[in-house]
Amino acid sequence: MNRNMSYEKWKKEVKRGICTDAGNCPVTSLLVMLQGKWKFRIIYEMCMQSPVRFCELRNNIRGITNTMLTSSLRELERDGLISRIQYNEIPPRVEYSLTEKGAGLLPMFYAMTQWGLKYIP
C-alpha cells in the first residue's frame, strides 16, 4: 500500500479494499489507539495548549476523573501519541505534549472540526 496516496487515489483504491502489510484495515489501529470516551478530548486539549499539566487537563475536561485521565494519558503515551516529562522539582511537575506522531493527527482533527462546524448546530 502506498502510504502517501492522494485523496483522489484513495477514493478509487478504498473500493477495492486497502490493507496494511499485516492485512488489516489501516484505520483499525488508529481507532484502537483513540478508543474510549476521553482520548479525543485529551488530544484536542493538547492541540490548543501544549505542553499541558495534569491539573490543567482535568480542569478543562469536565466529567473526567483522575483515574480515567491517568489511564488515558498512560495509554496515549504507550501508543506514542503524547510524551510525558517529569521534572525533579518540589512540588513535582509533570507536563504532557503531543509527539510528532500525535501531531500528525492534527489535520484529521482540523477536518473533523470543519465537518462539525458544517453539520452540527
mmCIF file of C-alpha atoms in Angstrom:
data_model
loop_
_atom_site.group_PDB
_atom_site.id
_atom_site.type_symbol
_atom_site.label_atom_id
_atom_site.label_comp_id
_atom_site.label_asym_id
_atom_site.label_seq_id
_atom_site.Cartn_x
_atom_site.Cartn_y
_atom_site.Cartn_z
ATOM 1 C CA MET A 1 0.000 0.000 0.000
ATOM 2 C CA ASN A 2 1.266 3.467 -0.877
ATOM 3 C CA ARG A 3 1.394 5.403 2.393
ATOM 4 C CA ASN A 4 1.396 8.786 0.614
ATOM 5 C CA MET A 5 -1.503 8.322 -1.785
ATOM 6 C CA SER A 6 -3.610 11.322 -2.703
ATOM 7 C CA TYR A 7 -7.230 11.654 -1.659
ATOM 8 C CA GLU A 8 -8.373 11.028 -5.244
ATOM 9 C CA LYS A 9 -6.299 7.842 -5.444
ATOM 10 C CA TRP A 10 -7.587 6.777 -2.028
ATOM 11 C CA LYS A 11 -11.221 7.166 -3.161
ATOM 12 C CA LYS A 12 -10.528 4.755 -6.031
ATOM 13 C CA GLU A 13 -8.432 2.280 -4.046
ATOM 14 C CA VAL A 14 -10.704 2.070 -0.982
ATOM 15 C CA LYS A 15 -13.417 0.431 -3.086
ATOM 16 C CA ARG A 16 -11.063 -2.491 -3.720
ATOM 17 C CA GLY A 17 -10.007 -2.658 -0.081
ATOM 18 C CA ILE A 18 -6.878 -1.097 1.390
ATOM 19 C CA CYS A 19 -4.885 -3.220 3.805
ATOM 20 C CA THR A 20 -1.705 -2.780 5.774
ATOM 21 C CA ASP A 21 1.221 -5.140 5.270
ATOM 22 C CA ALA A 22 -0.304 -7.264 8.057
ATOM 23 C CA GLY A 23 -3.597 -7.477 6.130
ATOM 24 C CA ASN A 24 -5.554 -5.151 8.409
ATOM 25 C CA CYS A 25 -7.651 -2.115 7.635
ATOM 26 C CA PRO A 26 -5.312 0.864 8.231
ATOM 27 C CA VAL A 27 -7.988 2.681 10.217
ATOM 28 C CA THR A 28 -8.364 -0.106 12.777
ATOM 29 C CA SER A 29 -5.112 0.567 14.627
ATOM 30 C CA LEU A 30 -5.940 4.274 14.876
ATOM 31 C CA LEU A 31 -9.404 3.530 16.233
ATOM 32 C CA VAL A 32 -7.906 1.192 18.819
ATOM 33 C CA MET A 33 -5.442 3.898 19.912
ATOM 34 C CA LEU A 34 -8.191 6.509 20.226
ATOM 35 C CA GLN A 35 -10.985 4.326 21.579
ATOM 36 C CA GLY A 36 -12.675 5.439 24.731
ATOM 37 C CA LYS A 37 -14.659 8.410 25.829
ATOM 38 C CA TRP A 38 -11.794 10.786 26.678
ATOM 39 C CA LYS A 39 -8.829 10.340 24.339
ATOM 40 C CA PHE A 40 -10.133 12.564 21.552
ATOM 41 C CA ARG A 41 -10.845 15.288 24.073
ATOM 42 C CA ILE A 42 -7.391 14.976 25.659
ATOM 43 C CA ILE A 43 -5.693 15.293 22.276
ATOM 44 C CA TYR A 44 -7.970 18.201 21.370
ATOM 45 C CA GLU A 45 -6.909 19.983 24.565
ATOM 46 C CA MET A 46 -3.269 19.366 23.636
ATOM 47 C CA CYS A 47 -3.920 20.893 20.211
ATOM 48 C CA MET A 48 -4.868 24.121 21.980
ATOM 49 C CA GLN A 49 -2.182 24.044 24.655
ATOM 50 C CA SER A 50 0.979 22.008 24.658
ATOM 51 C CA PRO A 51 2.734 21.279 26.910
ATOM 52 C CA VAL A 52 -0.047 20.946 29.454
ATOM 53 C CA ARG A 53 -0.095 19.783 33.039
ATOM 54 C CA PHE A 54 -2.341 17.103 34.510
ATOM 55 C CA CYS A 55 -4.387 19.537 36.607
ATOM 56 C CA GLU A 56 -4.983 21.771 33.579
ATOM 57 C CA LEU A 57 -6.318 18.824 31.602
ATOM 58 C CA ARG A 58 -8.518 17.730 34.493
ATOM 59 C CA ASN A 59 -9.920 21.248 34.906
ATOM 60 C CA ASN A 60 -10.576 21.690 31.165
ATOM 61 C CA ILE A 61 -12.261 18.324 30.614
ATOM 62 C CA ARG A 62 -15.494 18.324 32.565
ATOM 63 C CA GLY A 63 -16.582 14.999 33.979
ATOM 64 C CA ILE A 64 -13.277 13.140 33.726
ATOM 65 C CA THR A 65 -11.997 11.504 36.893
ATOM 66 C CA ASN A 66 -8.361 11.496 37.988
ATOM 67 C CA THR A 67 -8.253 7.728 37.453
ATOM 68 C CA MET A 68 -9.643 7.921 33.922
ATOM 69 C CA LEU A 69 -7.365 10.813 32.981
ATOM 70 C CA THR A 70 -4.332 8.952 34.312
ATOM 71 C CA SER A 71 -5.319 5.774 32.467
ATOM 72 C CA SER A 72 -5.989 7.591 29.188
ATOM 73 C CA LEU A 73 -2.721 9.527 29.386
ATOM 74 C CA ARG A 74 -0.765 6.319 30.002
ATOM 75 C CA GLU A 75 -2.394 4.635 27.014
ATOM 76 C CA LEU A 76 -1.756 7.632 24.755
ATOM 77 C CA GLU A 77 1.860 7.682 25.917
ATOM 78 C CA ARG A 78 2.203 3.913 25.364
ATOM 79 C CA ASP A 79 0.903 4.361 21.801
ATOM 80 C CA GLY A 80 3.426 7.135 21.163
ATOM 81 C CA LEU A 81 0.883 9.923 20.662
ATOM 82 C CA ILE A 82 1.937 12.007 23.667
ATOM 83 C CA SER A 83 5.071 12.384 25.731
ATOM 84 C CA ARG A 84 5.326 12.796 29.477
ATOM 85 C CA ILE A 85 8.123 14.804 31.056
ATOM 86 C CA GLN A 86 8.594 14.695 34.805
ATOM 87 C CA TYR A 87 10.713 17.426 36.339
ATOM 88 C CA ASN A 88 12.630 16.767 39.539
ATOM 89 C CA GLU A 89 11.219 19.686 41.463
ATOM 90 C CA ILE A 90 9.372 20.235 44.701
ATOM 91 C CA PRO A 91 6.426 20.149 44.270
ATOM 92 C CA PRO A 92 6.665 17.598 41.432
ATOM 93 C CA ARG A 93 5.812 18.903 37.981
ATOM 94 C CA VAL A 94 4.739 16.730 35.045
ATOM 95 C CA GLU A 95 3.956 18.040 31.571
ATOM 96 C CA TYR A 96 2.331 16.277 28.644
ATOM 97 C CA SER A 97 2.706 17.212 24.994
ATOM 98 C CA LEU A 98 1.960 15.778 21.577
ATOM 99 C CA THR A 99 4.719 13.774 19.948
ATOM 100 C CA GLU A 100 5.457 14.059 16.243
ATOM 101 C CA LYS A 101 3.208 11.034 15.749
ATOM 102 C CA GLY A 102 0.446 12.684 17.786
ATOM 103 C CA ALA A 103 0.831 15.984 15.946
ATOM 104 C CA GLY A 104 0.281 14.014 12.739
ATOM 105 C CA LEU A 105 -3.348 13.705 13.847
ATOM 106 C CA LEU A 106 -3.877 17.486 13.686
ATOM 107 C CA PRO A 107 -5.017 17.542 10.018
ATOM 108 C CA MET A 108 -7.605 14.898 10.915
ATOM 109 C CA PHE A 109 -8.799 16.998 13.866
ATOM 110 C CA TYR A 110 -8.983 20.024 11.558
ATOM 111 C CA ALA A 111 -11.116 18.083 9.062
ATOM 112 C CA MET A 112 -13.364 16.845 11.870
ATOM 113 C CA THR A 113 -13.725 20.406 13.165
ATOM 114 C CA GLN A 114 -14.703 21.636 9.704
ATOM 115 C CA TRP A 115 -17.255 18.843 9.385
ATOM 116 C CA GLY A 116 -18.665 19.588 12.855
ATOM 117 C CA LEU A 117 -18.994 23.300 12.130
ATOM 118 C CA LYS A 118 -20.808 22.493 8.891
ATOM 119 C CA TYR A 119 -23.247 19.852 10.135
ATOM 120 C CA ILE A 120 -23.693 20.255 13.878
ATOM 121 C CA PRO A 121 -25.744 23.250 15.021
#
